[in-house]
Amino acid sequence: MRVGALAFIGVLGTALAFSQVPRSYKADVEPIFVKECGDCHSSDRPKKGLDLSADKGYANLVGKKSQEVPELLLVAPGDPENSYLWHKLQHTAKEGKGMPRGIFSSRKLAEQDLQVIREWIEQGAKP
């Protein structure tokens, strides 16, 4: 009986570890982009024409072709590995530099923020 209870707890713990919180652009991703990317990717002339300011980012990302690698979408819903944005944030893009850019070099987002963005893409990049 004790072994069965321990096995159940182990399975339950594993299931909880792999469960994902439902993610949306507006609630989860937009605040990250506004804070971390807004200095360059907002205003009247955003870098590379990519405006990530509040209420504009989603329409400019999901299902849109990358300028640097046109065979990839910026965000391919359900598929982070074929999303150019994901590669830019991971610093694994074959073209261009990793994002976000600092004054002297590129830096990666916090792992927690990267996880939120990855989950959002995996879950279908919902608004």
GROMACS .gro file of C-alpha atoms in nm:
model
  127
    1MET     CA    1   0.000   0.000   0.000
    2ARG     CA    2   0.280   0.242   0.091
    3VAL     CA    3   0.460   0.173  -0.240
    4GLY     CA    4   0.137   0.235  -0.431
    5ALA     CA    5   0.085   0.569  -0.256
    6LEU     CA    6   0.443   0.674  -0.332
    7ALA     CA    7   0.403   0.577  -0.696
    8PHE     CA    8   0.081   0.779  -0.719
    9ILE     CA    9   0.249   1.083  -0.564
   10GLY     CA   10   0.538   1.046  -0.809
   11VAL     CA   11   0.304   1.031  -1.108
   12LEU     CA   12   0.099   1.325  -0.980
   13GLY     CA   13   0.413   1.532  -0.922
   14THR     CA   14   0.539   1.457  -1.272
   15ALA     CA   15   0.203   1.549  -1.427
   16LEU     CA   16   0.197   1.879  -1.239
   17ALA     CA   17   0.554   1.958  -1.341
   18PHE     CA   18   0.464   1.917  -1.708
   19SER     CA   19   0.130   2.096  -1.697
   20GLN     CA   20   0.131   2.440  -1.852
   21VAL     CA   21  -0.060   2.748  -1.756
   22PRO     CA   22  -0.275   2.867  -2.048
   23ARG     CA   23  -0.094   3.162  -2.208
   24SER     CA   24  -0.226   3.457  -2.405
   25TYR     CA   25  -0.045   3.738  -2.582
   26LYS     CA   26  -0.234   4.017  -2.405
   27ALA     CA   27  -0.198   3.887  -2.050
   28ASP     CA   28   0.138   3.712  -2.060
   29VAL     CA   29   0.355   3.804  -2.358
   30GLU     CA   30   0.272   4.166  -2.434
   31PRO     CA   31   0.394   4.292  -2.093
   32ILE     CA   32   0.732   4.123  -2.154
   33PHE     CA   33   0.769   4.275  -2.500
   34VAL     CA   34   0.658   4.623  -2.392
   35LYS     CA   35   0.910   4.621  -2.106
   36GLU     CA   36   1.202   4.443  -2.272
   37CYS     CA   37   1.165   4.537  -2.640
   38GLY     CA   38   0.969   4.861  -2.637
   39ASP     CA   39   1.270   5.094  -2.643
   40CYS     CA   40   1.357   4.985  -2.998
   41HIS     CA   41   1.037   4.823  -3.127
   42SER     CA   42   0.778   5.095  -3.073
   43SER     CA   43   0.718   5.459  -3.167
   44ASP     CA   44   0.674   5.604  -3.514
   45ARG     CA   45   0.982   5.426  -3.654
   46PRO     CA   46   1.037   5.092  -3.482
   47LYS     CA   47   1.352   4.894  -3.567
   48LYS     CA   48   1.307   4.668  -3.871
   49GLY     CA   49   0.950   4.800  -3.890
   50LEU     CA   50   0.845   4.569  -3.606
   51ASP     CA   51   0.618   4.755  -3.365
   52LEU     CA   52   0.570   4.562  -3.042
   53SER     CA   53   0.399   4.841  -2.851
   54ALA     CA   54   0.081   4.765  -2.659
   55ASP     CA   55  -0.211   4.661  -2.881
   56LYS     CA   56   0.008   4.636  -3.195
   57GLY     CA   57   0.255   4.355  -3.132
   58TYR     CA   58   0.026   4.056  -3.180
   59ALA     CA   59  -0.087   4.161  -3.528
   60ASN     CA   60   0.274   4.232  -3.627
   61LEU     CA   61   0.409   3.894  -3.511
   62VAL     CA   62   0.171   3.602  -3.555
   63GLY     CA   63   0.167   3.452  -3.903
   64LYS     CA   64   0.391   3.727  -4.048
   65LYS     CA   65   0.702   3.646  -4.253
   66SER     CA   66   1.042   3.735  -4.117
   67GLN     CA   67   1.224   4.005  -4.317
   68GLU     CA   68   1.562   3.842  -4.251
   69VAL     CA   69   1.457   3.480  -4.318
   70PRO     CA   70   1.139   3.495  -4.532
   71GLU     CA   71   1.088   3.118  -4.527
   72LEU     CA   72   1.013   3.145  -4.153
   73LEU     CA   73   0.719   3.315  -3.987
   74LEU     CA   74   0.800   3.549  -3.701
   75VAL     CA   75   0.564   3.340  -3.489
   76ALA     CA   76   0.440   3.007  -3.624
   77PRO     CA   77   0.154   2.912  -3.387
   78GLY     CA   78   0.225   2.581  -3.217
   79ASP     CA   79   0.582   2.564  -3.348
   80PRO     CA   80   0.855   2.759  -3.164
   81GLU     CA   81   1.134   2.584  -3.356
   82ASN     CA   82   0.998   2.727  -3.683
   83SER     CA   83   0.932   3.071  -3.533
   84TYR     CA   84   1.201   3.323  -3.623
   85LEU     CA   85   1.121   3.527  -3.311
   86TRP     CA   86   1.201   3.227  -3.091
   87HIS     CA   87   1.543   3.189  -3.255
   88LYS     CA   88   1.613   3.562  -3.213
   89LEU     CA   89   1.529   3.539  -2.843
   90GLN     CA   90   1.739   3.223  -2.802
   91HIS     CA   91   2.030   3.380  -2.996
   92THR     CA   92   2.021   3.088  -3.242
   93ALA     CA   93   1.899   3.277  -3.551
   94LYS     CA   94   2.106   3.213  -3.864
   95GLU     CA   95   2.056   3.575  -3.973
   96GLY     CA   96   2.070   3.890  -3.766
   97LYS     CA   97   2.169   3.921  -3.403
   98GLY     CA   98   2.009   3.788  -3.089
   99MET     CA   99   1.750   3.998  -2.913
  100PRO     CA  100   1.704   4.199  -2.708
  101ARG     CA  101   2.003   4.419  -2.787
  102GLY     CA  102   2.174   4.620  -2.519
  103ILE     CA  103   2.398   4.921  -2.570
  104PHE     CA  104   2.709   4.708  -2.615
  105SER     CA  105   2.581   4.357  -2.681
  106SER     CA  106   2.284   4.128  -2.705
  107ARG     CA  107   2.149   3.977  -2.386
  108LYS     CA  108   1.895   3.706  -2.335
  109LEU     CA  109   1.563   3.755  -2.166
  110ALA     CA  110   1.517   3.602  -1.822
  111GLU     CA  111   1.455   3.227  -1.840
  112GLN     CA  112   1.111   3.278  -1.686
  113ASP     CA  113   1.015   3.520  -1.965
  114LEU     CA  114   1.152   3.286  -2.232
  115GLN     CA  115   0.947   3.001  -2.087
  116VAL     CA  116   0.628   3.211  -2.099
  117ILE     CA  117   0.692   3.303  -2.464
  118ARG     CA  118   0.771   2.943  -2.560
  119GLU     CA  119   0.455   2.815  -2.389
  120TRP     CA  120   0.249   3.082  -2.564
  121ILE     CA  121   0.384   2.977  -2.906
  122GLU     CA  122   0.344   2.604  -2.826
  123GLN     CA  123  -0.017   2.661  -2.720
  124GLY     CA  124  -0.103   2.819  -3.054
  125ALA     CA  125  -0.003   3.185  -3.000
  126LYS     CA  126  -0.348   3.295  -2.885
  127PRO     CA  127  -0.429   3.667  -2.862
   0.00000   0.00000   0.00000
